[in-house]
PDB file of C-alpha atoms in Angstrom:
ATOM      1  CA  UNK A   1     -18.171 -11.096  -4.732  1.00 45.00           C
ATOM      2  CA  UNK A   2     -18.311 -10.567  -8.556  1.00 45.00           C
ATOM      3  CA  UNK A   3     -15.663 -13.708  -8.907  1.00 57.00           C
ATOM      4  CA  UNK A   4     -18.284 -15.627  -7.129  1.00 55.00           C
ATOM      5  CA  UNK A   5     -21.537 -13.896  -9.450  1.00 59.00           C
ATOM      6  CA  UNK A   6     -19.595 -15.228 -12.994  1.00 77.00           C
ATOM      7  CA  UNK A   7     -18.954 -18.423 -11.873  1.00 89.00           C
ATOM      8  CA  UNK A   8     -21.433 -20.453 -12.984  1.00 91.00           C
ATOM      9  CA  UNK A   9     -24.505 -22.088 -11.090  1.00 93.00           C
ATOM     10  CA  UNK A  10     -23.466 -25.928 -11.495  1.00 94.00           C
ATOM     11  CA  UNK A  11     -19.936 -25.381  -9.811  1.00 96.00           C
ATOM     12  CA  UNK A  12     -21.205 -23.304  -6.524  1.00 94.00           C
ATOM     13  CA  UNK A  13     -21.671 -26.072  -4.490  1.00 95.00           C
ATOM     14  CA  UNK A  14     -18.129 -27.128  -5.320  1.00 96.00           C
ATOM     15  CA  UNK A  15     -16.666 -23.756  -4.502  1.00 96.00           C
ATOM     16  CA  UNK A  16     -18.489 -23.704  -0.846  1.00 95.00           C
ATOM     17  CA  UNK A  17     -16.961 -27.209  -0.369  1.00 96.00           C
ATOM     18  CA  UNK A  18     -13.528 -27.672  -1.651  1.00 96.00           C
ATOM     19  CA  UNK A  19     -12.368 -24.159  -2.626  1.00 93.00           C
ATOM     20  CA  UNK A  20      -9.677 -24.216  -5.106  1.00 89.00           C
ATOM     21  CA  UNK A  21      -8.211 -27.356  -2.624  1.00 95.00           C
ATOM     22  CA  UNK A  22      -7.419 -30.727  -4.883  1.00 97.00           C
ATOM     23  CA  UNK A  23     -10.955 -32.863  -5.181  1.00 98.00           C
ATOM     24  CA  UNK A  24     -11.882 -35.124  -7.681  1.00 98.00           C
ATOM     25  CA  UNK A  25     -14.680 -34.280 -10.152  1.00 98.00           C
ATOM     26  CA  UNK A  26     -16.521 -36.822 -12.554  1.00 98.00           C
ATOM     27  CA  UNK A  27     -18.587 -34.746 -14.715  1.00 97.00           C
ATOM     28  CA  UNK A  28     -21.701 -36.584 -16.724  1.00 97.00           C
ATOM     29  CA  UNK A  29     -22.130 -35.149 -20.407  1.00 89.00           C
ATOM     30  CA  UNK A  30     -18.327 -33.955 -20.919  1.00 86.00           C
ATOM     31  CA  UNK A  31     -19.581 -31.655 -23.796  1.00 79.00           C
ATOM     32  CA  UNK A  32     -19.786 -27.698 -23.724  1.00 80.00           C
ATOM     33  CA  UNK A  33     -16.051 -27.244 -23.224  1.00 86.00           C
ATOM     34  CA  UNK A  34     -17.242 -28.123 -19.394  1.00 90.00           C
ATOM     35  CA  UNK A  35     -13.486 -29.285 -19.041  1.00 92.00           C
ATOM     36  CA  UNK A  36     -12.043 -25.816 -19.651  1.00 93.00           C
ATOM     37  CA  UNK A  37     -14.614 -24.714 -17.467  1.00 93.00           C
ATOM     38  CA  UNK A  38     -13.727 -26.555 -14.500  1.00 95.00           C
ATOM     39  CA  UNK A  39     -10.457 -26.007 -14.779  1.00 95.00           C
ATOM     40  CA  UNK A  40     -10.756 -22.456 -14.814  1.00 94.00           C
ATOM     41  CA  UNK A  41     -12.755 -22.265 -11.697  1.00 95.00           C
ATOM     42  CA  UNK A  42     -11.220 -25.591  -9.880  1.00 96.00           C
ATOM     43  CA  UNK A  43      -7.515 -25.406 -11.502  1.00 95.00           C
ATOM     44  CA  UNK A  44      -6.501 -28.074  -8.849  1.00 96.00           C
ATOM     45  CA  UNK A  45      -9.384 -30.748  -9.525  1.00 97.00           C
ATOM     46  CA  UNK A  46      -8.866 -33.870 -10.831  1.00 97.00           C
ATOM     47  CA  UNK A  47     -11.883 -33.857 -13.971  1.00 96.00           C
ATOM     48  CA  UNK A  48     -12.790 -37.005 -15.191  1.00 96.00           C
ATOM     49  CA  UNK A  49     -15.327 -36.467 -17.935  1.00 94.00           C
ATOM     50  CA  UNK A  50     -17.721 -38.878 -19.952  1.00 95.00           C
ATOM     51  CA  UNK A  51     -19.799 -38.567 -22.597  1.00 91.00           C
ATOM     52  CA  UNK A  52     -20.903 -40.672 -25.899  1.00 87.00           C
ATOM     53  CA  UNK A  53     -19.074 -38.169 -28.512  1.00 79.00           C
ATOM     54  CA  UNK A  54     -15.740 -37.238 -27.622  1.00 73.00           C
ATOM     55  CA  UNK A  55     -15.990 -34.100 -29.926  1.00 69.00           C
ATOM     56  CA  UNK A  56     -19.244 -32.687 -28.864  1.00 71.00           C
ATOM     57  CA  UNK A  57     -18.573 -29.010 -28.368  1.00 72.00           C
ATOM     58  CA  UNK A  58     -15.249 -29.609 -27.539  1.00 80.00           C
ATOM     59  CA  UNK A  59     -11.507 -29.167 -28.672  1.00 82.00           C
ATOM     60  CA  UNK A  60      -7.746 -30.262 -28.241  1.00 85.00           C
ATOM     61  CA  UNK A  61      -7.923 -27.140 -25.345  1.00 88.00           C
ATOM     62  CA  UNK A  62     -10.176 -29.229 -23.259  1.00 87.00           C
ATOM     63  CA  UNK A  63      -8.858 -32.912 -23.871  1.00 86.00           C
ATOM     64  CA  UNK A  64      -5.449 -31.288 -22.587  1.00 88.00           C
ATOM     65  CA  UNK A  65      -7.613 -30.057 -19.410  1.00 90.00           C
ATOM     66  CA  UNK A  66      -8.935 -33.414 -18.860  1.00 92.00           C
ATOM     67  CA  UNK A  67      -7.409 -35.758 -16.819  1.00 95.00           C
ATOM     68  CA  UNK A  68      -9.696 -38.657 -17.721  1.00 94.00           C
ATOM     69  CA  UNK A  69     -12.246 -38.836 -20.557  1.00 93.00           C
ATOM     70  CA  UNK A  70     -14.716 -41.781 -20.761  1.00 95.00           C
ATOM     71  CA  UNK A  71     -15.994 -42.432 -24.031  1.00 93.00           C
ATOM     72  CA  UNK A  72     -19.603 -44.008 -23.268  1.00 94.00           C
ATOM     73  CA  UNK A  73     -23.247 -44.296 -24.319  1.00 95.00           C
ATOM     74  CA  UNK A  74     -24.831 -43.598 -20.479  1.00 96.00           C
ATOM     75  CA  UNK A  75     -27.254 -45.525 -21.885  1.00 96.00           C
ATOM     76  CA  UNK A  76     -26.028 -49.047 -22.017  1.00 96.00           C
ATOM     77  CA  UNK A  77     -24.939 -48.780 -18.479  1.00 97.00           C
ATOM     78  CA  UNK A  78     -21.569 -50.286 -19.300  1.00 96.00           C
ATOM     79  CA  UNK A  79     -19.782 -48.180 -15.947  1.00 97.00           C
ATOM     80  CA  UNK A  80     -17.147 -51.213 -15.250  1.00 96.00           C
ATOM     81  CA  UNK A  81     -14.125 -48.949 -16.025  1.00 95.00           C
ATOM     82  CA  UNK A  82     -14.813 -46.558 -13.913  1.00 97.00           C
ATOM     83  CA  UNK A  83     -13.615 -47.413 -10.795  1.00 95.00           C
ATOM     84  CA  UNK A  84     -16.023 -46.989  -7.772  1.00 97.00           C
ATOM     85  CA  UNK A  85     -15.692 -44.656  -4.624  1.00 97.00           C
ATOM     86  CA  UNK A  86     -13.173 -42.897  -6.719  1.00 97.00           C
ATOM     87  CA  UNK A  87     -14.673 -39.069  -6.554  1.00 98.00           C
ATOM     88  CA  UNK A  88     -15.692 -36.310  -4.876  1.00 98.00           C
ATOM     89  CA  UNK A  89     -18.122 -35.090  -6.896  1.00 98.00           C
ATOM     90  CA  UNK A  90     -20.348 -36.098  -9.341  1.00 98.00           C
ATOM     91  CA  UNK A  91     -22.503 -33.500 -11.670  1.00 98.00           C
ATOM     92  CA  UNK A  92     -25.203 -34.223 -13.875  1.00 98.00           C
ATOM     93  CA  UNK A  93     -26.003 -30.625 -15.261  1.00 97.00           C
ATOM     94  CA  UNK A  94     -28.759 -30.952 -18.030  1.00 96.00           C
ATOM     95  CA  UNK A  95     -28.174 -34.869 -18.360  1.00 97.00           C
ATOM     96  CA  UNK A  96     -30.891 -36.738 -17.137  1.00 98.00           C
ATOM     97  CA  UNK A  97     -33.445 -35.101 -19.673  1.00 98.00           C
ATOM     98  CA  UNK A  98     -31.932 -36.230 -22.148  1.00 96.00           C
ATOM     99  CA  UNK A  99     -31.903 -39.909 -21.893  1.00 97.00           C
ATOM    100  CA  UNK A 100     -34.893 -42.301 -21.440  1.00 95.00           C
ATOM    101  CA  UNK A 101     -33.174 -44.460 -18.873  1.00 97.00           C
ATOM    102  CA  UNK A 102     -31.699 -41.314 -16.799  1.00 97.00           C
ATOM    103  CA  UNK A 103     -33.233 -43.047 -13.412  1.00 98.00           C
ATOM    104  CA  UNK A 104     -30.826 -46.193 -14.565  1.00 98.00           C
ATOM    105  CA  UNK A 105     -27.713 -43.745 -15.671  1.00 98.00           C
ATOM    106  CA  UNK A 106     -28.258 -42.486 -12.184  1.00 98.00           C
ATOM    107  CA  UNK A 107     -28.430 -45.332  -9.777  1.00 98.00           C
ATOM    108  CA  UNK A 108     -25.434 -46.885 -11.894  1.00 98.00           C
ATOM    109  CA  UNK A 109     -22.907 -43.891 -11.377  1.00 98.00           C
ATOM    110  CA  UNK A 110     -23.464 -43.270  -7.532  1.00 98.00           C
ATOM    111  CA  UNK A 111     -21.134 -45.990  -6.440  1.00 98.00           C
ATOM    112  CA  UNK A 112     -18.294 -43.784  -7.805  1.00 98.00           C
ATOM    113  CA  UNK A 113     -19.021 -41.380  -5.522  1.00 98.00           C
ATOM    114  CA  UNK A 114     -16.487 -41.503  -2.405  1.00 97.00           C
ATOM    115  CA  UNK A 115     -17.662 -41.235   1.573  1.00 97.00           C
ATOM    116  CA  UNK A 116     -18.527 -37.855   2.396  1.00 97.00           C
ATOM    117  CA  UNK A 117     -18.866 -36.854  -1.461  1.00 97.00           C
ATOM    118  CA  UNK A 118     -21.596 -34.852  -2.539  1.00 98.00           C
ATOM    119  CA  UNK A 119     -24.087 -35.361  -6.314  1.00 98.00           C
ATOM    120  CA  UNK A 120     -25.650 -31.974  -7.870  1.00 98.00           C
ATOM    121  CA  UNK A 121     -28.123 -32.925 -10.597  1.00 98.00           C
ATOM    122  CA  UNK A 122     -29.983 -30.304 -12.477  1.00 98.00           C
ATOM    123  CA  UNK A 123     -32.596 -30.290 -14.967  1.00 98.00           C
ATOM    124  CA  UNK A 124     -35.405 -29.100 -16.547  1.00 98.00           C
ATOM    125  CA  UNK A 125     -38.809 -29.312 -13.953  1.00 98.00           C
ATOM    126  CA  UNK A 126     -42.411 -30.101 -15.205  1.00 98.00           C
ATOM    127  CA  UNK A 127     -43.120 -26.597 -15.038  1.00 98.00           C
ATOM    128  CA  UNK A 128     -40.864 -25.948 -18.332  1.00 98.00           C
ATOM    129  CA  UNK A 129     -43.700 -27.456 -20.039  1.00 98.00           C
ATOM    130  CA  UNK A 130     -45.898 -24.624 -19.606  1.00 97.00           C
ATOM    131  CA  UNK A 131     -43.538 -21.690 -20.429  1.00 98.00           C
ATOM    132  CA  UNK A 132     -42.857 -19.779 -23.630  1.00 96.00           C
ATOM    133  CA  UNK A 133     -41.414 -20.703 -26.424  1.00 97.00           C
ATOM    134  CA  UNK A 134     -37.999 -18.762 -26.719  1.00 95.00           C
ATOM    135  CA  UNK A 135     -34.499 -19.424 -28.663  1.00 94.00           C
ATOM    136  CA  UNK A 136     -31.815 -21.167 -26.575  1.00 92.00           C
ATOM    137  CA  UNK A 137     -34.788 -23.163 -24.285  1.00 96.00           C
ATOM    138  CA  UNK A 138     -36.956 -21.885 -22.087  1.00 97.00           C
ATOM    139  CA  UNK A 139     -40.098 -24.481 -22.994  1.00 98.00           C
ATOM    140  CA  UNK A 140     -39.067 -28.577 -22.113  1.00 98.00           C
ATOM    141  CA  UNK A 141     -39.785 -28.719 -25.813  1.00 97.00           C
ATOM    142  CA  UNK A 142     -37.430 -26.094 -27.186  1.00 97.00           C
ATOM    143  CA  UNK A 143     -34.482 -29.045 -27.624  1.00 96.00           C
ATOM    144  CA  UNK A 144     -35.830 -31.551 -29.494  1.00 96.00           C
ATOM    145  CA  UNK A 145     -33.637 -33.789 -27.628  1.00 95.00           C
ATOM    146  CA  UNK A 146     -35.332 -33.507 -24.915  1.00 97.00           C
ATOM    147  CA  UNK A 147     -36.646 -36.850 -24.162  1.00 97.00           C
ATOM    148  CA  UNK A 148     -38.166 -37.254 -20.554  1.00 97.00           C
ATOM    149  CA  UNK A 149     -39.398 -35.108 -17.747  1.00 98.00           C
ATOM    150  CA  UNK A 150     -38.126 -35.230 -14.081  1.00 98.00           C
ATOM    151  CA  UNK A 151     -38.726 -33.650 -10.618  1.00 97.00           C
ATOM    152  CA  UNK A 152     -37.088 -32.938  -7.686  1.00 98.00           C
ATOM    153  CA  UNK A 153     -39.372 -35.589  -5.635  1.00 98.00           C
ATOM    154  CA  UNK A 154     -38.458 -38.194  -8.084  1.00 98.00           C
ATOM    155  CA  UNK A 155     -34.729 -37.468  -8.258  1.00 98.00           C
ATOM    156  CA  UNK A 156     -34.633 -36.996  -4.521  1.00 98.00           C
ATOM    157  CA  UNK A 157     -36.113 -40.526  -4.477  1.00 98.00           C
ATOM    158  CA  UNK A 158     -33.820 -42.410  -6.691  1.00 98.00           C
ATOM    159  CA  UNK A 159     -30.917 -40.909  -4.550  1.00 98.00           C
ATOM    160  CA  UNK A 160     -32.472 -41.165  -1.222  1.00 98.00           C
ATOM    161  CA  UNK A 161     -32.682 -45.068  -2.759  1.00 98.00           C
ATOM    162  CA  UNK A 162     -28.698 -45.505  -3.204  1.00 97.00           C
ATOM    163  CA  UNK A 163     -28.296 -44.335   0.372  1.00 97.00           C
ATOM    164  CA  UNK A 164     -27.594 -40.870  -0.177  1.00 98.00           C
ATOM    165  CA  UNK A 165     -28.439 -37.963   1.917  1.00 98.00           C
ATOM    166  CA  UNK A 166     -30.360 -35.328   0.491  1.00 98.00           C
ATOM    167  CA  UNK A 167     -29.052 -31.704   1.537  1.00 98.00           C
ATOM    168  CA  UNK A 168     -31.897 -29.868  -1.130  1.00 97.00           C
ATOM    169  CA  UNK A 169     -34.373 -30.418  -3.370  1.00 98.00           C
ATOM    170  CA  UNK A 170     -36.761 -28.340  -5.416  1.00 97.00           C
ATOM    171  CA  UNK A 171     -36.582 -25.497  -8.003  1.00 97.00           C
ATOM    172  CA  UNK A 172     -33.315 -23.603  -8.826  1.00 96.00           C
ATOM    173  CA  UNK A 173     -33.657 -20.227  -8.302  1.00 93.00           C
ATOM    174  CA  UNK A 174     -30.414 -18.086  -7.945  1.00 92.00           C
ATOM    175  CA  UNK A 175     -31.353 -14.442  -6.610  1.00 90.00           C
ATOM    176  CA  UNK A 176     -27.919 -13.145  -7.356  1.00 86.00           C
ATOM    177  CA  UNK A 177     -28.672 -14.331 -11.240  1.00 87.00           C
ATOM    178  CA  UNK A 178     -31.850 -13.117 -11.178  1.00 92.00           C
ATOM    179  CA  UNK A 179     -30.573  -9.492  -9.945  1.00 91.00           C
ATOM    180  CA  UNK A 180     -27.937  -9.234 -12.494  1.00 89.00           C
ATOM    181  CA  UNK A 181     -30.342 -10.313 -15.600  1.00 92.00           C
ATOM    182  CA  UNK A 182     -30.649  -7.022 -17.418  1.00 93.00           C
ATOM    183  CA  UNK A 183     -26.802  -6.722 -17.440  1.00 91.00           C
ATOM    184  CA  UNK A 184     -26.174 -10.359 -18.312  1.00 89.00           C
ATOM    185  CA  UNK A 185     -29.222  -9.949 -20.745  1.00 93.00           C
ATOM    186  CA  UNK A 186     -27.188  -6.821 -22.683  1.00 94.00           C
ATOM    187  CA  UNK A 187     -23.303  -8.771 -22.435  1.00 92.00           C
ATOM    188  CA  UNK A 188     -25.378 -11.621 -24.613  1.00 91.00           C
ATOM    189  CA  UNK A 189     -27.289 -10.081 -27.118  1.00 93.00           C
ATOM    190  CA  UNK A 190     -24.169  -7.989 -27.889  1.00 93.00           C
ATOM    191  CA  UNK A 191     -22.305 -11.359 -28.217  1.00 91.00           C
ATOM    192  CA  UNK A 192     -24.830 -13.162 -29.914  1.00 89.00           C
ATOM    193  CA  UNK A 193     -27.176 -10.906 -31.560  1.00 94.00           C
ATOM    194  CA  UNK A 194     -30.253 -12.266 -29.553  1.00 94.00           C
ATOM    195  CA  UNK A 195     -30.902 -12.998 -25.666  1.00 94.00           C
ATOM    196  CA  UNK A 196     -31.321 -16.912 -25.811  1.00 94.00           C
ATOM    197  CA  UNK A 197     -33.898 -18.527 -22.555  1.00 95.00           C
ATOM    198  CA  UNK A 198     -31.309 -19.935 -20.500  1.00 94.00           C
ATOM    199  CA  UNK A 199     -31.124 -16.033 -19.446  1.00 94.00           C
ATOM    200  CA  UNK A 200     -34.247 -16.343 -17.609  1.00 96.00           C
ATOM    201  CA  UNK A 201     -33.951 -19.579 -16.346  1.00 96.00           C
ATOM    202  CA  UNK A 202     -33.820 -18.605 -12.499  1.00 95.00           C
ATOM    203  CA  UNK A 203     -36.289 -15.377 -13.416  1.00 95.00           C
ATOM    204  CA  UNK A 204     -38.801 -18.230 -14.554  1.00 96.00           C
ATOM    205  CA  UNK A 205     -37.641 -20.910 -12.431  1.00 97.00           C
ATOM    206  CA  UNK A 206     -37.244 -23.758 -15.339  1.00 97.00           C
ATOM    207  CA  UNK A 207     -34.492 -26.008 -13.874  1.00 98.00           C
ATOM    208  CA  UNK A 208     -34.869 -28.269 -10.743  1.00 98.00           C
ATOM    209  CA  UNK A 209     -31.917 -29.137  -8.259  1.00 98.00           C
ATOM    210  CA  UNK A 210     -30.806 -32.032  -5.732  1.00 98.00           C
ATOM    211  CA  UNK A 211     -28.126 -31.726  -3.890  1.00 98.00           C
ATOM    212  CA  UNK A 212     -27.366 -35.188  -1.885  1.00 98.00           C
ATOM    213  CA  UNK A 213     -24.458 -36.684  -0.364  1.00 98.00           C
ATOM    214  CA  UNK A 214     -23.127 -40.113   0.938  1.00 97.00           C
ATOM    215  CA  UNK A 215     -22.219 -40.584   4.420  1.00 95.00           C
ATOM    216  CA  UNK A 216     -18.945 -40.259   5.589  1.00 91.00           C
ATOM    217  CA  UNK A 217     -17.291 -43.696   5.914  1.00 78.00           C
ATOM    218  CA  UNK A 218     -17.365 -44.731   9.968  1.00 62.00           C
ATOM    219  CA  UNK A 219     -14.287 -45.777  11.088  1.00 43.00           C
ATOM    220  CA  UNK A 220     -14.326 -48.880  13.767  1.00 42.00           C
ATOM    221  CA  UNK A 221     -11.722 -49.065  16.614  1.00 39.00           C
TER     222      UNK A 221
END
């Protein structure tokens, strides 16, 4: 039980499916150290990662983790080297927001999803707009590189568009996180010296979630 409280949000879906079985993971915004991550929770995945700056938050520990790295501006759209149907997973934790063509980025990368492979995407809802102002982001506007606002119904949509499934849609709201707050509140202000908004992200309820798969391939005798 308190493995499965520190691991974090993004990767539960993945636990409940694959375990710590093989799977392949391609992971969108590759920054964060999201590599080591992974690999500490999923030690048997396959991570493919991509992202525009190779050195965004991350070190020689987490290129050695990777087992693929993309180097790409989401962007342009320019996907061609990443072979389709190729993985189990795909994750876009606290992508989309940040790009003005994240609808594009999205429809683009589903066709590397595999038969029977699920997509998480996570991001900040419209309701971020209206909340305080606090270190670390708990207002839309916090990161200045915040760019555009999504919902659930329109990510739902776009997905529900490629052919997908989806499995949930709506706000995140984790009541295991939200029970634990005032102790992970007091491990991170002794770390950092403050208590940044990502803290009260499920208290608040400032990220939305869909969860959507593709059918399983049908085989024809």
């Amino acid at each position: 039980m308190l493995d499965f409280l520190r691991l974090p949000y993004r990767f539960r879906e993945i636990r409940r499916r694959h375990g710590r079985r093989p799977f392949r993971l391609l992971d969108v915004g590759a920054g964060h150290h999201s590599a080591l991550a992974a690999k500490r929770w999923f030690p048997n995945c396959h991570y493919a990662g991509i992202d525009r700056d190779r050195h965004y938050h991350n070190d020689e520990r987490d290129f050695a983790a990777m087992d693929q790295f993309f180097e790409l501006d989401l962007t342009r759209l320019e996907f061609a080297g990443i072979p389709d149907a190729s993985y189990d997973v795909l994750l876009f934790a606290h992508v989309i927001e940040h790009l003005t063509n994240g609808d594009e980025v999205l429809r683009a990368l589903v066709p590397k999803l595999r038969p029977g492979g699920f997509v998480y995407v996570e991001f900040p809802g419209p309701q971020s707009l209206h909340f305080p102002s606090k270190r670390g982001t708990l207002n839309f506007y916090d990161d200045d590189t915040h760019v555009r606002v999504f919902d659930a119904k329109e990510v739902a949509g776009i997905l529900r568009g490629c052919g997908l499934r989806i499995v949930r849609a709506g706000t995140r709201r984790d009541p295991l996180g939200i029970l634990m707050l005032p102790v992970h509140a007091w491990r991170v202000k002794r770390q950092h010296g403050y208590v940044p908004g990502g803290v009260f992200w499920d208290l608040f309820g400032f990220a939305d979630q869909v969860l959507a798969e593709r059918p399983p391939a049908t085989s024809i005798d």
